[in-house]
Coordinates of C-alpha atoms in Angstrom, one line a residue:
M386 CA 34.6 107.0 103.4
K387 CA 36.3 109.3 105.8
S388 CA 34.7 111.0 108.7
I389 CA 35.4 113.7 111.2
V390 CA 33.7 115.7 114.0
I391 CA 34.2 119.5 114.2
A392 CA 33.6 120.2 117.9
A393 CA 34.5 122.9 120.5
P394 CA 35.1 123.4 124.2
H395 CA 32.0 125.7 124.4
S396 CA 29.3 127.3 122.3
G397 CA 30.3 130.5 120.4
S398 CA 33.7 129.2 119.4
G399 CA 33.0 129.6 115.7
K400 CA 32.5 125.9 114.8
T401 CA 29.4 126.5 112.6
T402 CA 31.2 129.0 110.4
I403 CA 34.4 126.9 110.2
T404 CA 32.4 123.7 109.5
V405 CA 30.5 125.4 106.7
G406 CA 33.8 126.7 105.3
I407 CA 35.5 123.3 105.4
M408 CA 32.4 121.6 103.8
E409 CA 32.4 124.2 101.0
C410 CA 36.2 123.8 100.4
F411 CA 35.9 120.0 100.0
R412 CA 32.8 120.4 97.8
R413 CA 34.7 122.8 95.5
R414 CA 37.4 120.2 95.2
G415 CA 34.8 117.8 93.7
L416 CA 34.2 115.7 96.8
T417 CA 30.8 114.5 98.0
V418 CA 30.4 115.7 101.6
A419 CA 27.7 114.1 103.8
P420 CA 26.8 116.6 106.5
F421 CA 25.5 115.9 110.0
K422 CA 24.6 118.0 113.1
V423 CA 24.8 116.7 116.7
G424 CA 21.8 117.6 118.7
P425 CA 18.3 118.9 117.9
D426 CA 19.2 122.1 116.1
F427 CA 17.5 122.9 112.8
I428 CA 19.3 126.0 111.5
D429 CA 22.9 124.6 111.1
P430 CA 21.7 121.6 109.1
G431 CA 20.1 124.1 106.7
Y432 CA 23.5 125.7 106.1
H433 CA 25.1 122.3 105.6
R434 CA 22.5 121.5 103.0
L435 CA 23.1 124.8 101.3
V436 CA 26.8 124.2 100.7
T437 CA 26.9 120.4 100.2
G438 CA 23.7 120.0 98.2
L439 CA 22.7 117.1 100.5
P440 CA 20.3 117.0 103.5
S441 CA 22.0 117.1 106.9
A442 CA 20.8 114.6 109.5
N443 CA 20.6 115.3 113.2
L444 CA 22.5 112.8 115.4
D445 CA 21.3 112.9 119.0
G446 CA 22.1 110.1 121.5
W447 CA 19.6 111.2 124.1
I448 CA 16.7 111.6 121.8
C449 CA 17.3 108.5 119.7
P450 CA 18.7 105.1 120.7
P451 CA 22.4 104.5 120.0
E452 CA 21.6 101.9 117.3
F453 CA 19.4 104.5 115.5
V454 CA 22.2 107.1 115.6
R455 CA 24.7 104.6 114.1
A456 CA 22.2 103.5 111.4
S457 CA 21.3 107.0 110.5
F458 CA 24.9 108.0 110.2
A459 CA 25.6 105.0 108.0
H460 CA 22.5 105.6 105.9
H461 CA 23.2 109.2 105.1
A462 CA 26.9 108.8 104.7
L463 CA 26.6 106.0 102.2
N464 CA 28.5 106.8 98.9
A465 CA 30.0 110.1 100.3
D466 CA 33.7 110.8 100.1
M467 CA 33.7 112.4 103.5
A468 CA 31.2 112.7 106.4
I469 CA 31.6 115.9 108.4
I470 CA 29.7 116.1 111.8
E471 CA 29.3 119.5 113.4
G472 CA 29.1 119.2 117.2
V473 CA 26.8 121.0 119.7
M474 CA 27.8 123.2 122.7
G475 CA 31.0 121.9 124.3
L476 CA 32.4 118.5 123.3
F477 CA 31.2 116.7 126.5
D478 CA 28.0 118.7 127.1
G479 CA 24.8 116.7 126.9
F480 CA 21.7 116.0 128.9
G481 CA 23.3 116.0 132.4
G482 CA 26.4 116.4 134.4
T483 CA 27.4 112.8 135.0
A484 CA 26.9 111.1 131.6
D485 CA 27.4 112.1 128.0
E486 CA 24.0 111.3 126.5
G487 CA 23.2 113.8 123.9
S488 CA 26.7 115.1 123.6
T489 CA 29.1 115.4 120.7
A490 CA 31.5 113.1 122.5
Q491 CA 28.8 110.3 122.5
V492 CA 28.2 110.8 118.8
A493 CA 31.9 110.7 118.0
R494 CA 32.2 107.4 119.9
L495 CA 29.1 105.9 118.2
T496 CA 30.2 106.8 114.7
G497 CA 33.9 106.2 115.2
A498 CA 34.8 109.6 113.9
P499 CA 37.9 111.5 115.2
V500 CA 37.4 115.0 116.7
V501 CA 38.9 118.3 115.7
L502 CA 38.3 121.1 118.3
V503 CA 37.7 124.7 117.3
V504 CA 39.1 126.8 120.1
D505 CA 38.4 130.5 120.4
A506 CA 41.9 131.8 121.0
R507 CA 40.8 135.3 121.9
G508 CA 42.4 136.1 125.3
L509 CA 44.4 132.9 125.3
A510 CA 48.1 132.1 124.8
R511 CA 49.9 129.1 126.4
S512 CA 46.7 128.3 128.4
A513 CA 45.2 127.1 125.2
A514 CA 47.4 124.0 125.4
A515 CA 46.2 123.3 128.9
I516 CA 42.6 123.5 127.8
L517 CA 43.3 121.1 124.9
K518 CA 45.2 118.7 127.2
G519 CA 42.1 118.5 129.4
F520 CA 39.8 117.7 126.5
A521 CA 42.1 115.2 124.9
E522 CA 42.5 113.2 128.1
F523 CA 39.1 113.5 129.6
D524 CA 37.6 110.5 127.9
P525 CA 40.1 108.0 126.3
S526 CA 37.2 106.5 124.2
V527 CA 36.9 109.8 122.3
R528 CA 39.8 110.5 119.9
V529 CA 40.8 114.2 119.7
V530 CA 43.3 114.5 116.9
G531 CA 43.9 118.2 116.7
V532 CA 42.7 121.8 116.8
I533 CA 41.8 124.8 114.7
F534 CA 42.4 128.1 116.6
N535 CA 39.9 130.8 115.8
N536 CA 40.1 134.6 116.4
V537 CA 43.9 134.6 116.3
A538 CA 45.2 138.2 116.8
G539 CA 48.2 138.0 114.5
D540 CA 51.5 136.2 113.6
S541 CA 53.0 136.5 117.1
H542 CA 49.8 135.1 118.7
E543 CA 49.8 132.2 116.2
R544 CA 53.5 131.4 117.0
I545 CA 52.8 131.3 120.7
L546 CA 49.9 128.9 120.2
R547 CA 51.8 126.6 118.0
E548 CA 54.8 126.6 120.3
A549 CA 52.6 125.7 123.3
M550 CA 51.0 122.9 121.5
A551 CA 54.3 121.5 120.2
Q552 CA 55.7 121.4 123.7
A553 CA 52.6 120.2 125.7
L554 CA 50.7 118.1 123.1
P555 CA 53.0 117.1 120.2
E556 CA 50.6 114.3 119.3
L557 CA 47.8 116.7 118.5
K558 CA 47.9 118.5 115.1
V559 CA 47.3 122.3 114.7
F560 CA 45.3 122.2 111.5
G561 CA 45.1 126.0 111.3
C562 CA 44.9 129.4 112.8
I563 CA 42.0 131.7 111.6
P564 CA 42.4 135.4 112.2
R565 CA 39.8 137.7 113.7
D566 CA 37.6 138.7 110.8
D567 CA 34.2 140.5 111.2
G568 CA 33.4 139.4 107.7
L569 CA 33.0 135.8 108.8
H570 CA 29.9 136.4 111.1
I571 CA 26.6 134.8 109.9
P572 CA 23.5 137.0 110.6
A573 CA 21.4 136.0 113.7
R574 CA 18.0 136.6 115.2
H575 CA 16.0 135.5 118.3
L576 CA 16.0 131.7 117.6
G577 CA 19.6 131.8 116.4
L578 CA 21.0 132.3 112.9
F579 CA 18.9 133.2 109.8
T580 CA 17.7 130.1 108.1
A581 CA 19.2 128.7 104.9
E582 CA 15.8 129.3 103.2
E583 CA 16.4 133.1 103.7
H584 CA 19.8 132.8 101.8
P585 CA 22.0 134.5 104.4
L586 CA 25.2 133.1 102.8
S587 CA 25.9 135.2 99.8
D588 CA 28.3 134.2 97.1
E589 CA 30.7 136.9 98.3
F590 CA 30.5 135.6 101.9
L591 CA 31.2 132.0 100.8
D592 CA 34.1 133.0 98.5
H593 CA 35.7 135.0 101.4
L594 CA 35.1 132.1 103.8
V595 CA 36.7 129.6 101.4
E596 CA 39.7 131.9 100.8
V597 CA 40.3 132.2 104.6
I598 CA 39.9 128.5 105.1
R599 CA 42.2 127.6 102.2
D600 CA 44.9 130.1 103.4
R601 CA 44.7 129.3 107.1
V602 CA 43.7 125.6 107.4
D603 CA 45.8 122.7 106.2
L604 CA 43.0 120.8 104.4
G605 CA 45.4 118.1 103.3
L606 CA 46.4 117.5 106.9
L607 CA 42.8 117.5 107.9
W608 CA 41.9 115.0 105.2
G609 CA 44.7 112.7 106.3
A610 CA 43.5 112.9 109.9
A611 CA 39.9 112.1 109.0
N612 CA 40.5 108.3 109.0
P613 CA 37.7 106.5 110.9
L614 CA 38.6 104.3 113.8
D615 CA 39.1 100.6 113.2
A616 CA 35.6 99.6 114.5
P617 CA 33.4 99.6 111.4
V618 CA 30.1 101.5 111.4
P619 CA 27.2 99.2 110.4
R620 CA 25.7 100.1 107.0
A621 CA 22.1 99.6 108.1
E622 CA 18.8 101.3 107.2
P623 CA 17.2 103.4 110.0
I624 CA 14.2 101.1 110.2
P625 CA 13.1 97.9 108.3
C626 CA 11.5 98.8 105.0
R627 CA 7.7 98.3 104.9
T628 CA 5.9 97.4 101.7
P629 CA 2.4 98.7 102.0
A630 CA 0.0 98.6 99.0
G631 CA 1.2 101.7 97.3
P632 CA 2.3 105.1 98.7
V633 CA 0.0 107.5 100.5
R634 CA 0.5 111.2 99.7
L635 CA 1.5 113.3 102.6
A636 CA 1.7 117.2 102.3
V637 CA 4.7 118.6 104.2
A638 CA 5.0 122.4 104.6
R639 CA 8.5 123.6 103.4
D640 CA 9.3 127.3 102.9
E641 CA 10.9 130.2 104.7
A642 CA 8.2 130.1 107.4
F643 CA 8.2 126.3 107.9
C644 CA 11.7 124.8 107.6
F645 CA 12.4 123.2 111.0
V646 CA 12.1 119.5 110.4
Y647 CA 14.3 116.5 111.2
E648 CA 15.5 114.9 108.0
D649 CA 15.1 111.5 109.5
N650 CA 11.4 112.2 110.2
L651 CA 10.9 112.5 106.5
C652 CA 13.1 109.5 105.9
L653 CA 11.0 107.4 108.3
L654 CA 7.7 108.6 106.9
R655 CA 8.9 107.6 103.4
R656 CA 10.0 104.2 104.6
A657 CA 6.6 103.7 106.3
G658 CA 4.9 104.3 102.9
A659 CA 4.5 108.1 102.6
E660 CA 5.0 110.0 99.3
I661 CA 6.2 113.4 100.5
V662 CA 4.6 116.3 98.6
T663 CA 5.9 119.7 99.7
F664 CA 3.9 122.9 99.7
S665 CA 4.3 126.5 100.8
P666 CA 1.7 128.1 103.2
L667 CA 3.3 131.4 102.1
R668 CA 2.7 131.1 98.4
D669 CA 0.4 128.2 97.5
E670 CA -3.4 128.9 97.5
R671 CA -4.4 125.5 98.7
L672 CA -3.1 122.1 99.8
P673 CA -1.7 119.8 97.1
D674 CA -4.2 117.6 95.3
D675 CA -5.0 114.1 96.6
V676 CA -3.1 114.3 99.9
A677 CA -4.3 112.2 102.8
G678 CA -2.4 114.0 105.6
V679 CA -0.5 117.2 106.5
Y680 CA 2.7 117.7 108.4
L681 CA 3.3 121.3 109.6
P682 CA 6.9 121.6 110.9
G683 CA 8.2 124.4 113.0
G684 CA 9.9 127.6 111.7
Y685 CA 9.3 131.4 111.8
P686 CA 5.6 132.0 111.2
E687 CA 5.8 135.1 113.4
V688 CA 8.4 136.6 111.0
F689 CA 6.2 136.0 108.0
A690 CA 2.9 136.7 109.8
D691 CA 1.7 139.3 107.3
A692 CA 2.1 137.0 104.3
L693 CA 0.6 134.0 106.1
A694 CA -2.4 136.0 107.3
A695 CA -3.0 137.3 103.8
N696 CA -3.1 133.9 102.2
A697 CA -6.8 133.2 102.8
G698 CA -6.9 130.4 100.3
M699 CA -4.4 128.3 102.2
K700 CA -5.9 129.0 105.5
E701 CA -9.3 127.9 104.3
S702 CA -7.9 124.8 102.6
L703 CA -6.2 123.7 105.8
A704 CA -9.3 124.4 107.9
R705 CA -11.4 122.3 105.6
A706 CA -8.9 119.4 105.8
V707 CA -8.8 119.5 109.6
N708 CA -12.6 119.8 109.9
G709 CA -13.0 117.0 107.4
G710 CA -11.0 114.6 109.6
M711 CA -7.7 114.5 107.6
P712 CA -4.8 113.6 109.9
V713 CA -2.7 116.8 110.5
Y714 CA 0.4 116.8 112.7
A715 CA 1.9 120.2 113.7
E716 CA 4.9 121.2 115.7
C717 CA 5.9 124.6 117.3
G718 CA 5.6 127.1 114.4
G719 CA 3.2 124.8 112.7
F720 CA 1.1 124.7 115.9
I721 CA 1.1 128.5 116.0
Y722 CA -0.1 128.6 112.4
L723 CA -3.2 126.5 113.5
T724 CA -4.1 129.0 116.3
R725 CA -6.1 132.2 115.9
G726 CA -2.9 134.0 115.1
V727 CA 0.0 136.1 116.3
V728 CA -0.3 139.5 118.0
D729 CA 2.3 142.2 117.8
G730 CA 4.1 143.7 120.8
A731 CA 1.3 145.3 122.8
G732 CA -1.0 142.3 122.2
T733 CA -4.1 144.4 121.2
P734 CA -6.9 142.8 119.1
E735 CA -6.0 145.3 116.4
S736 CA -2.5 143.9 116.1
L737 CA -3.7 140.3 115.4
H738 CA -2.4 138.5 112.3
E739 CA -5.1 136.0 111.7
F740 CA -4.0 132.4 111.0
V741 CA -6.0 129.2 110.5
G742 CA -8.0 129.3 113.8
I743 CA -8.3 125.6 114.6
F744 CA -7.2 126.2 118.2
P745 CA -8.9 129.2 119.9
V746 CA -5.9 131.0 121.3
T747 CA -3.5 133.7 120.2
T748 CA 0.3 133.8 120.4
R749 CA 2.7 136.6 121.2
M750 CA 6.4 136.9 121.0
L751 CA 8.5 137.5 124.1
P752 CA 11.8 139.4 124.4
R753 CA 13.3 136.4 126.2
R754 CA 13.3 132.7 125.6
K755 CA 10.2 130.9 127.0
A756 CA 11.3 127.3 126.8
L757 CA 14.4 125.3 125.9
G758 CA 15.3 121.7 126.5
Y759 CA 14.9 118.0 125.9
R760 CA 11.4 116.5 126.4
E761 CA 10.0 113.0 126.8
V762 CA 6.4 112.4 125.9
E763 CA 4.0 109.6 126.9
L764 CA 0.8 109.6 124.8
A765 CA -2.2 109.8 127.2
A766 CA -4.7 108.8 124.5
D767 CA -4.8 107.1 121.1
T768 CA -3.6 109.6 118.5
I769 CA -2.6 109.8 114.9
I770 CA 1.1 109.1 115.9
G771 CA 0.4 106.1 118.2
P772 CA -1.8 104.5 120.8
A773 CA -2.0 105.5 124.5
G774 CA 1.2 104.6 126.3
T775 CA 3.5 105.3 123.3
L776 CA 6.8 107.0 124.3
A777 CA 8.7 109.5 122.3
R778 CA 11.5 112.0 122.7
G779 CA 12.2 115.4 121.3
H780 CA 13.0 119.0 122.0
E781 CA 11.3 122.3 122.8
F782 CA 12.7 125.8 122.0
H783 CA 10.6 128.9 121.5
Y784 CA 10.4 132.6 122.3
S785 CA 6.6 132.7 122.0
E786 CA 3.8 132.3 124.5
M787 CA 0.2 131.2 123.9
E788 CA -2.9 132.1 125.8
E789 CA -4.1 129.4 128.1
M790 CA -5.8 126.7 126.0
P791 CA -9.5 126.2 127.0
A792 CA -10.1 123.2 129.2
D793 CA -12.4 121.5 126.7
V794 CA -9.5 121.1 124.2
E795 CA -8.1 117.6 124.7
R796 CA -4.5 117.2 126.0
A797 CA -2.8 114.1 124.6
Y798 CA 0.8 114.3 125.9
R799 CA 2.1 113.8 129.4
V800 CA 5.5 115.7 129.2
R801 CA 8.6 115.1 131.3
R802 CA 12.0 116.7 131.5
G803 CA 14.1 113.9 133.1
P804 CA 12.3 113.1 136.3
V805 CA 10.4 116.4 136.3
D806 CA 6.7 116.2 135.3
L807 CA 5.9 119.2 133.1
G808 CA 2.2 118.4 132.9
M809 CA -0.1 117.9 129.9
E810 CA 0.4 119.3 126.4
G811 CA -0.2 118.1 122.8
Y812 CA -3.6 119.4 121.8
R813 CA -6.0 117.4 119.7
Y814 CA -9.0 118.4 117.7
R815 CA -10.5 115.7 115.5
N816 CA -7.5 114.1 113.8
C817 CA -5.3 117.1 114.2
L818 CA -2.5 116.9 116.8
A819 CA -0.5 120.0 117.6
S820 CA 2.3 120.8 120.1
Y821 CA 5.1 123.1 120.9
L822 CA 7.4 120.0 121.0
H823 CA 9.5 118.8 118.0
L824 CA 9.4 115.0 118.3
H825 CA 12.1 113.0 116.6
F826 CA 10.5 110.0 115.0
G827 CA 13.8 108.1 115.4
S828 CA 13.1 108.0 119.1
N829 CA 10.3 105.6 118.3
P830 CA 9.9 104.7 114.6
E831 CA 6.4 103.5 115.2
L832 CA 5.4 107.2 115.3
A833 CA 5.9 107.5 111.6
A834 CA 4.3 104.2 110.9
S835 CA 1.2 105.1 112.9
F836 CA 0.9 108.5 111.2
V837 CA 1.2 107.0 107.7
A838 CA -1.3 104.3 108.6
R839 CA -3.8 106.9 109.8
C840 CA -3.3 108.8 106.5
R841 CA -3.9 105.6 104.5
S842 CA -7.1 104.9 106.5
Y843 CA -8.3 108.4 105.7
A844 CA -7.5 108.0 102.0
T845 CA -9.4 104.7 101.9
R846 CA -12.5 106.2 103.5
S847 CA -12.3 109.3 101.3
S848 CA -12.2 107.3 98.1
A849 CA -15.0 104.9 99.2

């Protein structure tokens, strides 16, 4: 199995588009491509899944322990011809300024995959070689093998770039030079790109992207450079397999409005004994039959507020489940769906799109980002995902703002950003736990085990 990291000196270099194009090219050649994304992003993995046909796992060395990152990579890359890891931000950008936790460089080192840098050449000539020299020599434990130049102005620009690289860094390969092309931009909105569930990659777009990549990138040279380092990656499972007495059915929301979920969260839930049953709050009239728990991931409920508000059957079904004591875990968009609803711009009562109403607050969208960053959580009480004192890590990213939660609604999370105490969050009503935070169960696999155990207990009581 070959592996490679597609990274960049900074965000906005074009690595997502180029990564998707390379994945699609290798797939069209009949190869099985295992996709990965560094960091906590949800949208890019959706594009990876769209073109490869396989789920894309997030690899994050700050959120998850290094051994979990290695094991997750080995697990999801098993039986693939090639593993392609898309980086995040700049190659060495992570949690802080003095270490590389959470960075693409850390994941490259943990997986043993060589790095190809995508460099935006707009406004650069010979200076591009200086940039690449700095990245190639910054950390000897990270093997940078070459570059793909993006936004190249023409033949003369390409010649200068190649000459500069041949003189200054002959050991690095120039895998390709991609011209400026407005037809290669993926549509975006406030939380980033449109999701894969909304089908933003038309057949025409993919055909054009593949044509450009084939013409401008030496895929054979890239394939040859994608040899892993000598150190073998352990082929281990993410957590020890448990063998409970039969699976417990867990309903997971998956549609255009609820699509932000870590693939390893689902993997860990399955290995803890859950049978994942997907459903659509947009289209289904009620929860699936015989489920003993519900997982409401994040997404774009505000974009689909009209349809969600109109689906009275699903709202009533969820409310009955929560009020009946069923374990329900909700993150960000899933949390918003459990509130009274979303209000339009002016925030008037008449503009309210009514949601499930478990939590007595409304949500409004903001023109600017409200929160972004890594979070660490300590459970302040016994919950459906673990006892008091349990530690977990995750990420927060949203443009919405809720009304202040009433004081009588229990707070179950003590939240920190590094050494900074961000106060209490994680709201609980009966066996329903909801938060703006996306927790990665790989940060503490007991989260998944605890949730499934609580679902199993509910199923046992319900059938008695």
